[in-house]
C-alpha atoms as one frame of an Amber mdcrd trajectory, in Angstrom:
protein
   0.097   0.197  -0.137   1.082   3.661  -0.874   0.966   5.338   2.326   0.364
   9.234   2.490   3.428  11.205   3.693   3.361  13.771   6.442   3.680  16.501
   4.003   1.209  15.389   1.561  -2.656  15.430   2.218  -2.072  16.671   6.039
  -3.522  19.854   7.032  -3.116  21.736  10.383  -5.985  23.703  11.983  -4.393
  26.605  10.432  -5.422  25.543   6.664  -8.815  26.492   5.546 -10.699  23.551
   3.441 -13.814  23.193   1.625 -16.863  22.909   3.811 -20.234  20.683   3.310
 -23.612  22.247   3.519 -24.545  23.957   7.228 -27.170  21.013   7.903 -24.425
  18.263   7.231 -22.276  20.143   9.532 -24.897  20.854  12.087 -26.045  17.141
  12.228 -22.560  15.765  12.185 -21.695  17.759  15.321 -24.850  17.036  17.077
 -24.207  13.211  16.354 -20.632  13.201  17.524 -21.428  15.077  20.946 -24.280
  13.049  21.358 -22.127   9.709  20.811 -19.430  10.689  22.821 -21.557  11.767
  25.801 -23.117   8.352  25.644 -20.052   6.692  26.129 -18.930   9.114  29.063
 -22.152   9.110  30.865 -21.971   5.062  30.780 -18.785   5.329  32.441 -19.427
   7.402  35.369 -23.223   6.181  35.963 -21.520   2.607  36.428 -19.706   3.645
  39.477 -22.862   4.383  41.642 -24.362   1.547  40.491 -21.936  -0.884  41.262
 -22.541  -1.487  44.758 -26.250  -2.509  44.087 -25.103  -4.504  41.391 -22.641
  -6.589  43.743 -25.599  -7.114  46.216 -28.031  -8.166  43.571 -25.976 -10.455
  41.731 -24.250 -11.795  44.813 -20.847 -11.055  43.506 -17.174 -10.580  45.161
 -15.617  -7.016  44.632 -13.028  -8.099  42.387 -15.683  -9.439  40.096 -17.618
  -6.343  40.200 -14.337  -4.714  39.187 -14.011  -6.865  36.254 -17.350  -5.196
  35.025 -15.381  -2.450  34.325 -11.803  -3.634  33.528 -13.405  -5.958  31.168
 -15.143  -3.090  29.104 -11.885  -0.976  29.449  -9.985  -3.758  28.082 -12.375
  -3.961  24.726 -12.283  -0.466  24.299  -8.639   0.036  24.461  -7.431  -3.026
  22.394  -9.916  -2.254  19.556 -10.243   1.772  19.323  -7.360   2.276  16.646
  -8.599  -0.972  14.430 -11.923   0.229  14.679 -10.928   3.565  13.038  -8.992
   1.689  10.474 -12.212  -0.112   9.289 -14.134   3.294   9.281 -11.601   4.608
   6.964 -12.102   1.581   4.920 -15.623   1.142   4.917 -17.116   4.329   6.125
 -17.536   6.106   9.487 -21.356   6.490   9.529 -21.647   2.527   8.773 -19.372
   1.815  11.628 -20.939   4.560  14.120 -24.352   2.945  13.273 -22.779  -0.438
  13.948 -21.591   0.543  17.416 -24.616   2.534  18.371 -26.966  -0.434  17.762
 -24.513  -2.649  19.479 -23.935  -0.410  22.281 -28.238  -0.559  22.690 -28.418
  -4.087  22.176 -25.610  -4.755  24.795 -27.005  -2.437  27.333 -30.260  -4.107
  27.357 -28.272  -7.613  27.579 -26.625  -6.284  30.763 -29.559  -5.017  32.109
 -31.152  -8.661  31.927 -28.103 -10.197  32.889 -28.928 -13.103  35.472 -25.394
 -13.209  37.030 -21.768 -11.825  37.287 -20.567 -13.911  34.744 -22.979 -12.837
  31.842 -22.447  -9.099  33.170 -18.795  -9.020  32.536 -19.046 -10.984  29.391
 -21.754  -8.730  28.073 -19.472  -5.741  29.331 -16.930  -6.911  27.360 -19.178
  -6.968  24.311 -20.428  -3.665  25.046 -16.904  -2.245  24.982 -16.154  -3.627
  21.319 -19.387  -1.557  20.627 -18.041   1.706  22.454 -14.390   1.219  20.400
 -16.532   0.961  17.121 -18.480   4.405  17.536 -15.654   6.360  19.505 -13.128
   6.992  16.438 -16.297   7.718  14.267 -17.610  10.644  16.343 -14.318  12.257
  15.990 -13.798  11.553  12.057 -17.151  12.748  11.504 -16.021  16.310  12.525
 -12.791  15.907  10.203 -15.009  15.141   7.266 -17.685  17.651   7.721 -15.742
  20.699   9.219 -12.750  22.565   7.758  -9.512  21.963   9.589  -9.470  26.013
  10.354 -12.915  25.681  12.147 -12.596  22.286  14.267 -11.761  24.330  17.412
 -15.492  25.774  17.984 -17.013  21.965  17.407 -14.084  20.408  19.491 -14.833
  22.547  22.610 -18.457  22.120  22.467 -17.643  18.384  22.308 -15.084  18.633
  25.171 -17.769  20.675  27.155 -20.617  18.104  26.486 -18.308  15.553  27.754
 -17.693  17.282  30.729 -21.255  17.828  31.405 -22.051  14.090  31.061 -18.966
  12.830  33.387 -20.414  15.430  35.993 -24.022  14.392  35.525 -23.374  10.686
  35.502 -23.059  10.046  39.239 -26.221  12.131  40.020 -28.155  10.423  37.324
 -26.857   7.226  38.536 -28.071   7.785  41.876 -31.432   8.965  40.983 -31.741
   5.757  38.705 -30.392   3.099  41.105 -32.471   4.529  44.103 -35.485   4.405
  42.117 -35.301   1.664  39.845 -32.527  -0.310  40.803 -28.988  -0.798  38.952
 -30.379  -2.326  35.793 -32.181   1.052  35.214 -28.602   2.564  34.379 -28.173
   0.258  31.372 -31.877   0.581  30.267 -31.390   4.242  29.964 -28.700   3.637
  27.357 -30.963   1.869  24.890 -33.403   4.643  23.755 -30.408   7.037  23.861
 -28.275   5.223  21.618 -31.139   4.209  18.912 -32.076   7.820  18.942 -28.354
   8.938  17.959 -28.474   5.960  15.409 -31.357   7.480  13.736 -29.725  10.701
  13.651 -26.710   9.433  11.921 -28.618   8.230   9.229 -29.627  11.702   8.216
 -25.885  12.613   7.848 -24.431  12.816   4.700 -20.817  12.472   4.923 -18.736
  13.676   1.849 -16.331  10.993   0.545 -12.881  11.292   2.228  -9.950  12.172
  -0.193  -7.778   9.482  -0.966  -3.975   9.739  -1.037  -1.980   6.973  -2.559
  -5.347   5.053  -2.993  -6.319   5.478   0.555  -7.082   2.828   3.108  -6.815
  -0.861   1.758  -7.874  -4.070   3.308  -7.262  -4.748   6.918  -4.347  -6.911
   7.853  -5.736  -9.306  10.370  -2.248 -10.461  12.077  -1.478  -6.627  12.569
  -5.071  -6.090  13.945  -4.500  -9.129  16.525  -0.977  -7.922  17.567  -2.005
  -4.438  18.215  -5.012  -5.531  20.348  -3.034  -7.850  22.152  -0.446  -5.200
  22.853  -2.966  -2.730  24.149  -4.947  -5.433  26.235  -1.707  -6.263  28.096
  -0.871  -2.942  28.795  -4.236  -1.888  30.254  -4.247  -5.072  32.048  -0.883
  -4.604  33.561  -1.717  -0.883  34.530  -5.038  -1.668  35.929  -3.311  -4.340
  38.171  -1.134  -1.927  39.822  -3.686  -0.888  42.471  -3.816  -4.415  43.551
  -0.721  -6.122  43.181   1.852  -2.950  42.834   4.697  -2.166  40.374   7.117
  -4.757  41.575   4.858  -7.670  41.834   5.457 -10.662  39.540   1.862 -10.346
  37.776   2.779  -6.588  36.771   5.945  -7.254  35.351   5.178 -10.364  33.643
   2.117  -8.484  31.752   4.621  -5.302  31.133   7.194  -7.981  29.538   4.447
  -9.750  27.631   3.314  -5.893  26.401   6.649  -5.265  25.407   7.470  -8.699
  23.074   4.063  -8.333  21.662   4.646  -4.584  20.617   8.045  -5.317  19.560
   6.187  -8.045  17.179   3.786  -5.435  16.243   6.250  -2.767  15.084   8.493
  -5.446  13.093   5.039  -6.597  11.110   4.040  -3.040  10.514   7.578  -1.969
   9.243   7.216  -5.331   6.619   3.534  -5.417   5.734   2.320  -3.707   2.466
  -0.986  -2.890   4.685   0.133  -1.288   8.100  -2.891  -0.550  10.460  -0.907
   2.772  11.381   0.171   4.217   8.195   3.671   5.665   7.575   2.220   8.966
   6.711   0.377   9.219  10.075   3.229   7.783  12.245   5.554  10.183  11.001
   3.169  13.258  11.154   4.943  15.454  14.295   1.969  17.074  15.147  -0.132
  13.804  15.427   2.379  11.681  17.203   3.047  14.914  19.783  -0.748  15.280
  20.176  -0.910  11.491  21.374   1.779  11.667  23.844   0.403  15.332  25.193
  -3.111  13.540  25.731  -1.809  10.461  27.275   0.590  12.423  29.754  -2.037
  15.213  30.629  -4.661  12.780  31.222  -2.501  10.630  33.615  -1.551  13.422
  35.608  -4.925  14.983  36.049  -6.970  11.288  36.647  -4.036   9.959  38.783
  -4.720  13.317  40.972  -8.826  12.857  40.863  -7.944   8.936  42.020  -6.121
  10.203  44.787  -8.245  12.968  45.829 -11.148  10.529  45.854  -9.983   8.456
  48.404  -8.276  11.464  50.504 -11.644  13.414  50.752 -13.762  10.356  51.726
 -11.053   8.750  54.083  -9.257  11.586  55.447 -11.631  14.423  55.165 -14.670
  12.418  56.124 -16.619  13.581  52.866 -19.601  11.282  51.562 -19.511  10.677
  47.814 -22.084  13.418  47.218 -20.230  16.168  49.037 -16.781  14.554  47.451
 -18.751  15.252  44.285 -19.568  18.956  45.282 -15.870  19.603  46.043 -14.755
  18.794  42.592 -17.394  20.359  40.767 -15.481  23.515  40.065 -13.256  21.385
  37.753 -16.193  20.254  35.824 -17.361  23.903  35.495 -14.157  25.461  34.385
 -13.782  22.702  31.955 -17.178  23.544  30.685 -16.618  27.015  30.548 -12.867
  27.008  29.604 -13.316  24.836  26.333 -14.674  27.627  24.357 -12.514  30.184
  25.361  -9.479  27.373  24.421 -11.035  27.265  21.063 -10.571  31.173  20.657
  -6.967  31.039  21.760  -6.371  28.093  19.281  -7.511  30.205  16.571  -5.532
  33.418  17.779  -2.708  31.970  19.478  -2.314  28.649  17.760  -1.904  25.101
  19.258   1.402  25.056  20.639   0.866  28.374  23.061  -2.463  27.008  23.675
  -1.484  23.618  24.889   1.495  24.924  26.884  -0.549  27.264  29.015  -2.998
  24.461  29.388  -0.094  22.361  31.038   0.754  24.975  33.172  -2.278  25.381
  34.452  -2.928  21.793  35.011   0.378  21.279  36.880  -0.612  24.491  38.746
  -3.729  23.181  40.034  -2.507  19.591  40.968   0.448  21.454  42.920  -2.032
  23.377  44.815  -4.222  20.534  45.388  -1.047  18.944  47.102  -0.732  21.878
  49.299  -4.171  21.731  50.482  -3.745  18.150  51.857  -2.168  19.486  55.106
  -5.053  22.143  55.745  -7.862  21.611  58.115 -11.178  20.677  56.284 -12.964
  24.049  56.814  -9.785  25.933  55.625  -8.963  23.673  52.597 -12.668  24.331
  50.943 -12.046  27.254  49.444  -8.572  26.382  48.391  -9.450  22.995  46.967
 -12.171  24.923  44.688  -9.916  26.918  43.271  -7.220  24.547  42.680  -9.865
  22.246  41.142 -11.046  25.171  39.024  -7.467  25.845  37.684  -6.984  22.432
  36.826 -10.251  21.957  34.827  -9.477  25.053  32.772  -5.969  23.828  32.022
  -7.255  20.334  30.992  -9.872  21.854  28.904  -7.250  23.993  27.049  -5.091
  20.564  26.635  -7.783  18.765  25.056  -9.193  21.404  22.603  -5.503  22.272
  21.310  -4.575  18.382  20.722  -7.730  17.500  19.785  -8.083  19.951  17.358
  -4.608  19.478  15.987  -4.702  15.744  15.842  -7.964  15.733  13.888  -7.168
  18.710  11.567  -3.854  17.092  10.859  -5.336  13.654   9.699  -3.754  12.650
   6.501  -6.916  12.384   3.821  -8.648   9.170   4.196  -7.135   8.049   7.694
  -9.265  10.252  10.013 -10.681   7.118  11.872  -7.022   5.785  12.471  -6.086
   9.147  14.047  -9.302   9.316  16.057  -8.779   5.821  17.368  -5.235   6.699
  18.310  -6.802   9.983  20.197  -9.002   7.686  21.815  -6.465   5.441  22.838
  -4.425   7.967  24.613  -7.123   9.099  26.452  -8.182   5.522  27.879  -4.726
   4.470  28.489  -3.787   7.898  30.247  -6.099   7.524  33.237  -5.138   3.924
  33.887  -1.396   5.106  33.907  -2.133   7.965  36.143  -4.279   5.800  38.253
  -1.124   3.383  38.691   1.514   5.578  39.222  -0.810   7.260  41.998  -1.427
   3.816  43.534   1.823   3.082  43.514   3.073   6.427  45.034   0.579   6.327
  47.597   1.100   2.484  48.932   1.965   3.619  52.299  -1.894   4.684  53.303
  -4.090   7.339  52.718  -2.886  10.275  54.734  -1.315  13.684  54.557   2.106
  12.973  53.486   1.522  10.001  51.188  -1.058  12.029  49.422   1.201  14.921
  49.178   3.791  13.325  47.721   1.623  11.310  45.168   0.092  14.443  44.096
   3.150  15.996  43.571   4.411  13.393  41.784   1.764  13.486  39.178   2.276
  17.318  39.091   5.849  16.135  37.659   4.392  13.621  35.441   1.911  16.308
  33.978   4.905  18.835  33.445   6.451  16.094  30.968   3.892  16.877  28.783
   5.669  20.403  27.704   7.719  18.399  25.679   5.394  17.222  23.335   3.342
  20.348  23.640   6.487  22.063  22.567   6.313  20.326  19.287   2.912  21.371
  18.112   2.322  24.051  15.541   2.868  27.697  16.502   0.490  30.238  15.330
  -1.098  30.092  12.076   0.742  31.666   9.362  -2.298  32.889   7.620  -5.357
  34.666   9.343  -7.862  32.464  10.385 -11.610  33.534   9.406 -13.527  34.594
  12.558
């Protein structure tokens, strides 16, 4: 296969491109936002439902944890493969398949008679989520000009923040009134409604460079899925086993072996899953690293603070959620501001500013750990707000760059890579946090863990510096 190069066919958010009719753009934006919100809401709603699920299905805590782990493994392993399939067979088709499958598996989980069925069906639901996630980003790339992606991506980022924040509240109401099965039943009409809207989207054919995507190599797909699954499994097991345990090192070693075989195979095959033009596009690879590292820092900090606020501060889950609310609010409000900054100052300066805010926010939260509960309230609120604003800026800058720089015909692969980074990043952050906080949940280990995570977040300055600078030509307002 003739792969596109980084120069040919690659457009940045600074490059104007032709646009489809306004109705098509609007419908594509609605579908993209709704699909992303569906997945984000499902993840946070389940957290609240797990205790009730455990009691009803007579499951152990480890079995309940596998309802999340099985889903995560499926999603992380298949996102890039799903994006490749979308480039090959059409993103609308993959999105429809994913949405209908998500609805069917949600209904099946709601009817699950035992924990084994629930775990298996959650893994199947993860496959469907993997099919639809890259397609939601690819729709934006195919229907919006690269220089106008900032606004749609900002709306999408804000919507994800709203969905994630609303999940625990909605889940609490559903579980209290109707039981844990209701959190899955609610997915069914929503997913089918989004699928109906998808049918109305008329996506223009993606331009093909060098012939565009050809057949999907099965060996490469299996190797990539296996490598990612091994990595996620290793990281997800760190909170339980620790970094120095045999299961962790065995899984990491297996990841390295499979990843090496995958890279060798990719270099030799005529049909690589990640085309050379994508792998060598500096802004795309830098954006992936930026998203992975920043997500690791932020979600690792949230993991630490969730335990600290409940076990040390003595807050209940609802009060804990209220403490974190400024982060969600500033994430929602900060996304459109970040889109304006992206147009005016370019991806590099926007991302660097965002990382600075993320590091400052995590560092400030470390400082509040030694304050008493009453004095910490306003300081924590400000720190959470700074963290949310910074993460919104990073998300908008990196996503706008990676989607805008996708070589023509490979928007799905790039979208899959982006979503993979966003799935592995939090798992890495939680693993780092758990390993650092191993002595226990108290002032000193929590402060140390947060400072380590702030340092981890600061590493994102390196890939951020590799993003494009300011636009060379004026961007229409």
